[in-house]
XYZ file of C-alpha atoms in Angstrom:
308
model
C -210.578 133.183 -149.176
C -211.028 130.773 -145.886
C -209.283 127.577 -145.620
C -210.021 125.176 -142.880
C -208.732 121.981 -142.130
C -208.949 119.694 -139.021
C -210.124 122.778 -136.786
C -210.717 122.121 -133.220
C -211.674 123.763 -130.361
C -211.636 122.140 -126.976
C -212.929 122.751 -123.289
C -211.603 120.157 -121.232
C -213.451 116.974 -122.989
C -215.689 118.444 -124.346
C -214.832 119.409 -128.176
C -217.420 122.707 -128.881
C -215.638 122.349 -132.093
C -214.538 119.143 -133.478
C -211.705 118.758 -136.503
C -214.134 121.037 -138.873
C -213.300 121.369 -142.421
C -214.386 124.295 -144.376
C -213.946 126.827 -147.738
C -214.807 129.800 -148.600
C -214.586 131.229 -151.846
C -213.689 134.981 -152.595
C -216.830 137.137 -152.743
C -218.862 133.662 -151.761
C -221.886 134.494 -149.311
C -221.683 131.471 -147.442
C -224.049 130.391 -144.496
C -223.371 128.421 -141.583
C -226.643 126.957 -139.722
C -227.015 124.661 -136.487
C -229.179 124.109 -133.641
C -227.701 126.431 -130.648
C -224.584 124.984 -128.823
C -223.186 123.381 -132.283
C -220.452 125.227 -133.151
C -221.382 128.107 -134.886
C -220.074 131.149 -132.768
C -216.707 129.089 -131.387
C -215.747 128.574 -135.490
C -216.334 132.200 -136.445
C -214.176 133.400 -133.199
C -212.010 131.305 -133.976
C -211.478 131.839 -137.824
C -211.472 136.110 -136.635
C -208.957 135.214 -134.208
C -210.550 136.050 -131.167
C -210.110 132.213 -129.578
C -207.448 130.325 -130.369
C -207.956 126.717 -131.975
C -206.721 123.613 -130.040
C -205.588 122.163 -133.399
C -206.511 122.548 -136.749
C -205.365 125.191 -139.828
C -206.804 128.051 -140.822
C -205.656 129.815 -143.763
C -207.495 133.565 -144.749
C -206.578 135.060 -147.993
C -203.699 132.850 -148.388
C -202.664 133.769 -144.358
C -202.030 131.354 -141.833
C -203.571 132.174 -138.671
C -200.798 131.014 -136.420
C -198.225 133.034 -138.252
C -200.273 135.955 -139.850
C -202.623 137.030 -137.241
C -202.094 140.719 -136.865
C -201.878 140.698 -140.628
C -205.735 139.070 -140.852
C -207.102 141.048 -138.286
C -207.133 144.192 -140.911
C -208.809 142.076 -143.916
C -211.893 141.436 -141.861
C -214.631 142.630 -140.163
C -216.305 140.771 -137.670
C -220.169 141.658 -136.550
C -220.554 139.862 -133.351
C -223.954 138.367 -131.942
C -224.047 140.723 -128.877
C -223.694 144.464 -129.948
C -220.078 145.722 -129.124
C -221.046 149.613 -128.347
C -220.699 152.231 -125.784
C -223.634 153.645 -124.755
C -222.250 157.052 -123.230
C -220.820 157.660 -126.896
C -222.719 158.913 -130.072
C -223.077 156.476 -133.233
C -220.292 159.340 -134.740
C -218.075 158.998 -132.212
C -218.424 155.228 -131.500
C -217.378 154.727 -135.035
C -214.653 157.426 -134.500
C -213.398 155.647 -132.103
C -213.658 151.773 -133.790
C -211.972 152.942 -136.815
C -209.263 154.380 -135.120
C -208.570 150.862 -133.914
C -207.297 150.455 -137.820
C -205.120 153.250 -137.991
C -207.503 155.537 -140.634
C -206.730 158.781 -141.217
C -209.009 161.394 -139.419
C -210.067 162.778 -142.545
C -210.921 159.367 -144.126
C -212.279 158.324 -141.459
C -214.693 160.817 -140.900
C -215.525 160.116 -144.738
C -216.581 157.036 -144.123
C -218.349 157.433 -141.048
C -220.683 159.779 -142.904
C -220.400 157.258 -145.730
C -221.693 154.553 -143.692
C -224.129 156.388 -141.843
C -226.056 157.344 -144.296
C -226.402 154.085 -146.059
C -227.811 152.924 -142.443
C -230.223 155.277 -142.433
C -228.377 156.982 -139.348
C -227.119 160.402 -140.388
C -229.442 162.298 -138.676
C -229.111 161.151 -135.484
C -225.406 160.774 -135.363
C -224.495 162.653 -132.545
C -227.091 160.865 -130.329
C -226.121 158.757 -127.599
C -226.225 154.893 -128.240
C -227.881 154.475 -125.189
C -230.808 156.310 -126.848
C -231.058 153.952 -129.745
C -233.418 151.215 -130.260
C -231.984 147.782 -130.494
C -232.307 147.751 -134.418
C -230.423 151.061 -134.643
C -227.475 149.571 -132.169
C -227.619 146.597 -134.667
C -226.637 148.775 -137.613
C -223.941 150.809 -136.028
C -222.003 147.759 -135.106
C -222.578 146.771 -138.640
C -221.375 149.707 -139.373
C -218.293 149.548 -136.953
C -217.069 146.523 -138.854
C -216.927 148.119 -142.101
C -215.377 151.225 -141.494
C -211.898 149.838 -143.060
C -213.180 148.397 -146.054
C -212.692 144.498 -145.147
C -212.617 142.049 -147.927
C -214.079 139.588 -145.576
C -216.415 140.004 -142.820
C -217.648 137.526 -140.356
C -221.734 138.279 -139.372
C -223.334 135.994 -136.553
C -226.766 136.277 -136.355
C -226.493 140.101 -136.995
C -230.276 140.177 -137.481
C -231.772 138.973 -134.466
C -234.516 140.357 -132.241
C -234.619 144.005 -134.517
C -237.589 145.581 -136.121
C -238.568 145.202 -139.825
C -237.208 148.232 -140.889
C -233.790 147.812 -139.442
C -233.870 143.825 -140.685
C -234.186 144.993 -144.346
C -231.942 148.411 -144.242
C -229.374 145.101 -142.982
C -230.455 143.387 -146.209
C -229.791 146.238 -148.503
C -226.125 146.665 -146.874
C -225.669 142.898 -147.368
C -226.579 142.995 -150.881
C -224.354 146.191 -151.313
C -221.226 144.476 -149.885
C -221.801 141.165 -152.541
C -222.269 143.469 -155.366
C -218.807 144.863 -154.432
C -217.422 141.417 -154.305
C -217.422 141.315 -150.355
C -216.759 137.572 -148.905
C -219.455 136.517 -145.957
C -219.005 133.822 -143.710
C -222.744 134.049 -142.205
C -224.810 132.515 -139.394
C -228.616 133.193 -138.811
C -231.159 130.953 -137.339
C -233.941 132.504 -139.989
C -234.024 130.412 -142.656
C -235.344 132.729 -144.939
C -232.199 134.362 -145.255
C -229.660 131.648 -145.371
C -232.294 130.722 -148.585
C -232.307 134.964 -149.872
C -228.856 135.412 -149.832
C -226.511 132.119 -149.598
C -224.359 130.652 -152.658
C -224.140 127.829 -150.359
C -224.654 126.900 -147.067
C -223.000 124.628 -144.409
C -225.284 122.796 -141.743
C -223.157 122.074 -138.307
C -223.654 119.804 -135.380
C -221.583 118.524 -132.613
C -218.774 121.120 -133.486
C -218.648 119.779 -137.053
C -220.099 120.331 -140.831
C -222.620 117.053 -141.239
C -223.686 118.642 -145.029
C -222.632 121.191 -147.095
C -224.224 122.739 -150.881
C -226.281 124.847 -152.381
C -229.799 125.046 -151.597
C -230.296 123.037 -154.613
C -227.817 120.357 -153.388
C -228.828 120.095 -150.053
C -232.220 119.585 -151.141
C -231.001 116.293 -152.824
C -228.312 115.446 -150.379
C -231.590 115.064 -147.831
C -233.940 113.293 -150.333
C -236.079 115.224 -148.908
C -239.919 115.617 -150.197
C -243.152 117.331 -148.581
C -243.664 117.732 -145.227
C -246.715 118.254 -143.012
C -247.657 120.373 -139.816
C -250.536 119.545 -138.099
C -251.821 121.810 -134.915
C -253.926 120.407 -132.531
C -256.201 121.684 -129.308
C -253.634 120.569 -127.030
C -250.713 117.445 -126.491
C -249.013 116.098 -123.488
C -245.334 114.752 -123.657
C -246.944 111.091 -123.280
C -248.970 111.160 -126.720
C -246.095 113.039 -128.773
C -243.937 109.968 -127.702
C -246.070 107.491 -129.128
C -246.161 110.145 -132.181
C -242.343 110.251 -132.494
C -242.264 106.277 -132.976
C -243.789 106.072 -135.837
C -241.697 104.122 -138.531
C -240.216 106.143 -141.152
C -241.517 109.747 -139.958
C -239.049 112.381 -138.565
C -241.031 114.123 -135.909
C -240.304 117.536 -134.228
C -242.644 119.673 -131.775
C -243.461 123.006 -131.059
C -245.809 123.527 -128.242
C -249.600 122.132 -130.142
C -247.516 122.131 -133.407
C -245.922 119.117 -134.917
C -244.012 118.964 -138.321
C -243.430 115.242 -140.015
C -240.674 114.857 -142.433
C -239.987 111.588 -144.461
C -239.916 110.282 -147.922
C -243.366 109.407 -149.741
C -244.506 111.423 -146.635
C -248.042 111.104 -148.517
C -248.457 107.745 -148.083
C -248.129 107.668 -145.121
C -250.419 110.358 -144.258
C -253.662 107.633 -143.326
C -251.301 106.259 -140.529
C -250.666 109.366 -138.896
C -254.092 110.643 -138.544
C -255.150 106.929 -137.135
C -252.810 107.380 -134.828
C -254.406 111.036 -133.703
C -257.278 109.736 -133.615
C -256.632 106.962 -131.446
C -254.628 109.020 -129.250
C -258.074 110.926 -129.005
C -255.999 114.544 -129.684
C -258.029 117.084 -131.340
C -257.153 118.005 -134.933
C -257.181 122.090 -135.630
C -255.754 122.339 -138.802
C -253.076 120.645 -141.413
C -251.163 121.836 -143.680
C -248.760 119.550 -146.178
C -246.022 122.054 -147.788
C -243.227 121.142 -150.412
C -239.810 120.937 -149.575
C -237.967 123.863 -147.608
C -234.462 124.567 -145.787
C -236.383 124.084 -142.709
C -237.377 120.557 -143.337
C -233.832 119.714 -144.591
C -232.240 121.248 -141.758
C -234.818 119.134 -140.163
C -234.167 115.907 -141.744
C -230.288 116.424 -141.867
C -229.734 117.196 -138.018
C -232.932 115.751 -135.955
C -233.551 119.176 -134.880
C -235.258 122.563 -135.011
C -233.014 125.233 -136.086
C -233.546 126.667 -132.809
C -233.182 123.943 -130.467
């Protein structure tokens, strides 16, 4: 379904993207994670044509994208990070208006619309304006906006982010309705839990490029990874998590009075790291050693927090 080779995207010297290679199977839910300023949103533009590649080829359902862009444009849907609504319009006629972007009948369309509105929960307040709508709701409409023509393919980037629980998992039930219909995604999240709920496999990107690439299963191998510990204490200045970080053979990340330890025979090595918080003189609150996640091989692959 996606083809990439060599795909590059550059801002004066700086490559955001940097000769990425990538595929995509048909009805494949694939995942694309990174720390912020990676990559992530510059690919998916790029692959949904909305910035053009500095070199590189990009081939979608056997389409180039130099030659066949008009002719891409109505195979996918693209969800973008910020919601893409008008707020003076109702969810009806916002989608009224989006799907006549793809030349849909007005009787099909309006079809749909119901169609999609109901499976977001949304019927009854259709004819609200968006400005009335909680951030969750806005979140489903432009779901919703991106599906109105039936895309094979459709392009989400962190379409779950900052929403309530309820619209998070009425998201979940419309992802798990497009891959039962055989729907390709080309994903990005920074919750981990979903890349692991929903991915067949998942590509991890930094500095503009893919640095490891499976399934969950593969990736866990790929970063030999084993347990890993968090350890909270009553408080830590930058000073002490310094002389934390250079311990041999650790990989050491922070969050505030929170700091996670990844390594191999992470066990044994366990006595060293609680001499060494002791000596520092840092109070211990609690510890907590857990088996091996996507967040510790995310961890282990890139250096980083998911988030950072």
């Amino acid at each position: 379904m996606i083809s990439v080779r060599g795909l590059t995207k550059r801002y004066g010297e700086f490559a955001a993207v940097d000769h990425l290679n990538l595929r995509v199977e048909k009805g494949e839910f694939y995942s694309l994670l990174g720390p912020n300023g990676a990559g992530k949103t510059t690919t998916i533009n790029m692959l949904n044509t909305l910035l053009d590649p500095s070199e590189g080829s990009v081939s979608i359902n056997g389409l180039s994208l130099n030659a066949d862009r008009n002719s891409i444009r109505r195979q996918i849907g693209v969800v973008p990070q910020e919601i893409s609504l008008y707020d003076e319009l109702s969810a009806f006629d916002n989608l009224r208006f989006f799907g006549s972007l793809y030349g849909i009948t007005e009787s099909l369309l309006r079809v749909r619309i119901h169609h999609l509105l109901e499976e977001f929960g949304l019927i009854d307040r259709m004819n609200e304006k968006i400005k009335h709508y909680s951030g969750g709701m806005k979140r489903r409409i432009n779901i919703a906006s991106a599906l109105l023509h039936q895309p094979a393919l459709v392009f989400m980037d962190e379409p779950t982010v900052g929403i309530d629980p309820q619209s998070r998992n009425n998201i979940y039930e419309a992802i798990q309705r497009l891959r039962k219909d055989g729907v390709t995604i080309l994903y990005t999240t920074h919750y981990m839990e979903e890349a692991e709920r929903f991915s067949d496999r998942i590509g991890i990107i930094d500095h503009g490029t893919i640095i490891a690439e499976g399934t969950l299963a593969q990736l866990y191998t790929r970063a030999g990874h084993g347990d890993s510990m968090v350890i909270e204490l009553a408080e830590i200045n930058e000073k002490q998590f310094i002389q934390i970080q250079n311990l041999n053979g650790v990989v050491v990340s922070r969050t505030e009075n929170r700091i996670q330890f990844h390594g191999d025979d992470l066990r044994k090595k366990i006595p060293s790291i609680m001499l060494m918080i002791t000596e520092l003189g840092l109070d211990l609150i609690h510890l907590d050693i857990r088996k091996p996640d996507l967040e510790a091989v995310f961890l282990s692959l890139t250096g980083k927090n998911l988030r950072d």
